[in-house]
GROMACS .gro file of C-alpha atoms in nm:
model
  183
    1UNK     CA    1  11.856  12.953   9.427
    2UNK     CA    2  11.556  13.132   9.167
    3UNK     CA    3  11.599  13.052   8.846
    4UNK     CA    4  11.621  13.443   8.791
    5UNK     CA    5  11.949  13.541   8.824
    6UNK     CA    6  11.821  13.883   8.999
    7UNK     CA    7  11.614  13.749   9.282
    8UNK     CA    8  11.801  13.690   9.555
    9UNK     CA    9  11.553  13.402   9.712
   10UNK     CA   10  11.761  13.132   9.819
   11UNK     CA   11  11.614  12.720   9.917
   12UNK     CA   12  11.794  12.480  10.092
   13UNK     CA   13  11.720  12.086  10.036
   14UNK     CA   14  11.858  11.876  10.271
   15UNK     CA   15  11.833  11.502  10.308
   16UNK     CA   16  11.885  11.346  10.668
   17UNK     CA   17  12.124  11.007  10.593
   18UNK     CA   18  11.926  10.792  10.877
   19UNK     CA   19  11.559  10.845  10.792
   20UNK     CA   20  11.588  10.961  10.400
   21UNK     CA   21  11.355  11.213  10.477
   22UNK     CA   22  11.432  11.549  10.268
   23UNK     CA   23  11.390  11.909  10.393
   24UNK     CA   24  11.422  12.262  10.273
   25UNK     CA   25  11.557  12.515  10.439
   26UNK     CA   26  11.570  12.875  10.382
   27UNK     CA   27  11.881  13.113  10.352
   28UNK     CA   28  11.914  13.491  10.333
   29UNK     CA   29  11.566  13.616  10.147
   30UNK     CA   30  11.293  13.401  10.142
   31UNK     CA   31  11.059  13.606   9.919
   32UNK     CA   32  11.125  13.622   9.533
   33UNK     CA   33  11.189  13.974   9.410
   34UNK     CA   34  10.985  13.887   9.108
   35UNK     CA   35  10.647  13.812   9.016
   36UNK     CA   36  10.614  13.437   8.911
   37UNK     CA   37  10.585  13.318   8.561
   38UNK     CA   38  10.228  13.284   8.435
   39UNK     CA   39  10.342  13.039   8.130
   40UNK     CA   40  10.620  12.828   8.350
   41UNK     CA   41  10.286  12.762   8.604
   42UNK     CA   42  10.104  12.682   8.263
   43UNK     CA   43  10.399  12.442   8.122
   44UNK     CA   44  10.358  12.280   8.500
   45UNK     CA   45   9.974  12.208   8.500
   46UNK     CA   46  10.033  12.081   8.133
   47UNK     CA   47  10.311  11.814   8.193
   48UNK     CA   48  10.073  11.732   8.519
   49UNK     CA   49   9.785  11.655   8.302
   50UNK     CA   50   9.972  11.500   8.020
   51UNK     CA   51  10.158  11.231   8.316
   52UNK     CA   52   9.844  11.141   8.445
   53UNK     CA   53   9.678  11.078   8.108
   54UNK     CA   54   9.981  10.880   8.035
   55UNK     CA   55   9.965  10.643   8.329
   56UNK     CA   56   9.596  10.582   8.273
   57UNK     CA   57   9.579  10.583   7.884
   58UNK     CA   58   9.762  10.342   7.692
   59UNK     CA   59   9.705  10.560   7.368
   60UNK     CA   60  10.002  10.659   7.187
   61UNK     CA   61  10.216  10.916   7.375
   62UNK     CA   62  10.243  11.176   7.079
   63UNK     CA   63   9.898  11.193   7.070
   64UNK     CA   64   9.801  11.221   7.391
   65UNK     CA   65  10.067  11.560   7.437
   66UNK     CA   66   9.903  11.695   7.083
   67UNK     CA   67   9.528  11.641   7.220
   68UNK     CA   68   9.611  11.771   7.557
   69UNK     CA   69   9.793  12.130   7.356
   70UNK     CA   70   9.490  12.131   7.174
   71UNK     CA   71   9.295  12.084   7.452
   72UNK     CA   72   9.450  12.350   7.666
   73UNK     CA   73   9.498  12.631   7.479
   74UNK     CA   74   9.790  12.784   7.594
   75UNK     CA   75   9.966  13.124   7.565
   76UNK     CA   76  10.199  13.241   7.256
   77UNK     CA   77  10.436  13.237   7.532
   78UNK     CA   78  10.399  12.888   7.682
   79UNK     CA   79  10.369  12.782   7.344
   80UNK     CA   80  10.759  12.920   7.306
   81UNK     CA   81  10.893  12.791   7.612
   82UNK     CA   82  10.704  12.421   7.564
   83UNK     CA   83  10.942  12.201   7.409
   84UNK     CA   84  10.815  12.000   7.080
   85UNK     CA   85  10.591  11.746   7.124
   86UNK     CA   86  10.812  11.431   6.961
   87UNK     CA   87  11.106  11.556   7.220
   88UNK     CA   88  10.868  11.498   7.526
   89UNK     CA   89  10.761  11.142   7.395
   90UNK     CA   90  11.038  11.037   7.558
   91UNK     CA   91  10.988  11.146   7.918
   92UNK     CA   92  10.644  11.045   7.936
   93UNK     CA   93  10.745  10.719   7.759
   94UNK     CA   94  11.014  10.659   8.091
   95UNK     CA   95  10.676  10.825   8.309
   96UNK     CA   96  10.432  10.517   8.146
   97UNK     CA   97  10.731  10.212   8.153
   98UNK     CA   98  10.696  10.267   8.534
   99UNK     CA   99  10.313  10.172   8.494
  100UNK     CA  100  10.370   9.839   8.287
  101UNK     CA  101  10.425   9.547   8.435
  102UNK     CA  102  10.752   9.385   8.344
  103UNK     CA  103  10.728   9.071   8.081
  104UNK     CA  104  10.654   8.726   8.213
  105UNK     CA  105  10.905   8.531   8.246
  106UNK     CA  106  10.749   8.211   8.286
  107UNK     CA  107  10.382   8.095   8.181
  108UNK     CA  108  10.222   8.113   8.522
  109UNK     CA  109  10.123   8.472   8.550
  110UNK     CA  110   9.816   8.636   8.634
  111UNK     CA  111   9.661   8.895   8.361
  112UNK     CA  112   9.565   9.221   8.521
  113UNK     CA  113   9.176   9.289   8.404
  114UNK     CA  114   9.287   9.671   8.301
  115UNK     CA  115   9.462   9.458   7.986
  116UNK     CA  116   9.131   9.237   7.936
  117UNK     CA  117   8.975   9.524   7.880
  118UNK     CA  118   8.931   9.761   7.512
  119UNK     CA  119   8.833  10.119   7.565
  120UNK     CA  120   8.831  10.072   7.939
  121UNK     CA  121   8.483   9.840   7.953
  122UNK     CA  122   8.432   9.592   7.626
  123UNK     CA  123   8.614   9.257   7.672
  124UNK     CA  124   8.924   9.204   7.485
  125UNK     CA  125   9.064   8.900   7.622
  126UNK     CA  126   8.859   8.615   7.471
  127UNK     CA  127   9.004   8.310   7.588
  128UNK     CA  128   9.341   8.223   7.814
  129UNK     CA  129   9.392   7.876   7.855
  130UNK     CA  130   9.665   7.608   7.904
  131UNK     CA  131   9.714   7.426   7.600
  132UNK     CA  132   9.787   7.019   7.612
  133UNK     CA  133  10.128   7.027   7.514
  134UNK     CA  134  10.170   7.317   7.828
  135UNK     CA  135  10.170   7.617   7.624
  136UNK     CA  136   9.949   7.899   7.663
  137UNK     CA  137   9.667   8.029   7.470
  138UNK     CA  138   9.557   8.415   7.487
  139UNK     CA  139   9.309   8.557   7.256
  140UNK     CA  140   9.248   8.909   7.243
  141UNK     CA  141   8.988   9.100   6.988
  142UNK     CA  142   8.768   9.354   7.020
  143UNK     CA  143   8.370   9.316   6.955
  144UNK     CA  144   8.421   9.603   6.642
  145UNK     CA  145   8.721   9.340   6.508
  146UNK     CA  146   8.483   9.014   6.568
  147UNK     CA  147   8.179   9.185   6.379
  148UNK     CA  148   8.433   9.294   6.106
  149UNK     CA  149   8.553   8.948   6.073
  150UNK     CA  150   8.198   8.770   6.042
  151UNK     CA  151   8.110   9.021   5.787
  152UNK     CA  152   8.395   8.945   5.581
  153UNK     CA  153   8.461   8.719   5.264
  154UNK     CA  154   8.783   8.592   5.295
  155UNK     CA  155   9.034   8.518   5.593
  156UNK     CA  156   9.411   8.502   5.621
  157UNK     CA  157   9.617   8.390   5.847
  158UNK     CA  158   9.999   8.460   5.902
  159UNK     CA  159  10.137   8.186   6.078
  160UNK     CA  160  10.480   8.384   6.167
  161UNK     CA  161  10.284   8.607   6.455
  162UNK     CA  162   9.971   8.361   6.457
  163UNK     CA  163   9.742   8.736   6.330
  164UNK     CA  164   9.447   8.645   6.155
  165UNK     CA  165   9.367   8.905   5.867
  166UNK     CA  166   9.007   8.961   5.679
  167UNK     CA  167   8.945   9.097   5.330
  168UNK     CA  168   8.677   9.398   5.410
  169UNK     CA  169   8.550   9.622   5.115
  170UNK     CA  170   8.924   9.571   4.968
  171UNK     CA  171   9.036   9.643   5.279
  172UNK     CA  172   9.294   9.409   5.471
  173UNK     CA  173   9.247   9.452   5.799
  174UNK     CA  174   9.423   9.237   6.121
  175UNK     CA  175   9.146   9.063   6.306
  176UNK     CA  176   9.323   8.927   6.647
  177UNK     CA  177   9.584   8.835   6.786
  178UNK     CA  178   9.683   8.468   6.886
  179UNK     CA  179   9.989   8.401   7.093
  180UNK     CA  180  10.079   8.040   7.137
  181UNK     CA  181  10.363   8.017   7.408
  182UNK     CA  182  10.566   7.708   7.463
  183UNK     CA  183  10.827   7.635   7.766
   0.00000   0.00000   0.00000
């Protein structure tokens, strides 16, 4: 039934039990009484945009749903009806978990180049190799972190996570990271 309580358009959806397939059906009137919402059709496009962006990006969800409202421009009224952007984190959180592959649970697995990649094109996986004691050794740093780290005058290193750090200008930055896995 509409979501307007005074239209009297009525859908049916019906799933057939043998093939899964889904249909709708239509009972009594089939044309809405109403003219459709301008900002629910905007609120649509919107989430469309933001779910793709979401399954291609892996920036932070909260700021891809701030850049796309910016972005967009929408109406006082969609702006209303648009719930805040922190609350839909977590739907297009669940919408981008589908997209990552699960964790590894043994050492032999293959690296998908979209995660070798920074920014979509500069190489961010330096070096993945089996280690003699059968670990594995994955190095992954960007060519702005590698400059950084040749220009700077000291070097740390946190053995808990295996992050390198570098003293820049006073400023401690984390250089790459190292993870050293062992059966």
């Amino acid at each position: 039934r509409c979501e307007t309580r005074i239209c009297s358009a009525t859908l049916i959806k019906t799933r057939n039990l043998i093939t899964g397939i889904h249909s709708i059906s239509s009972v009594g009137e089939i044309h809405h009484l109403h003219a459709p919402s301008i900002a629910k059709q905007e609120i649509r496009v919107f989430r469309a945009q933001v779910k793709r962006h979401v399954r291609e990006v892996l920036t932070p969800i909260a700021l891809l749903i701030e850049r796309e409202m910016r972005k967009v421009n929408l109406s006082s009224e969609t702006q209303q009806l648009l719930t805040h952007p922190q609350h839909m984190k977590a739907a297009f959180g669940r919408e981008r978990h589908k997209c990552i592959p699960n964790i590894p649970q043994s050492l032999d697995f293959i690296m998908s180049h979209v995660y070798t990649l920074a920014r979509g094109f500069e190489h961010f996986l330096l070096n993945d190799e089996t280690t003699v004691s059968g670990g594995r050794l994955l190095i992954f740093s960007s060519n702005t972190q590698l400059n950084d780290l040749f220009k700077s005058s000291y070097v740390f290193c946190d053995g808990t996570f295996s992050i390198f750090f570098f003293c820049m200008n006073n400023d401690i930055k984390p250089f790459c990271r190292v993870t050293i896995t062992k059966d």
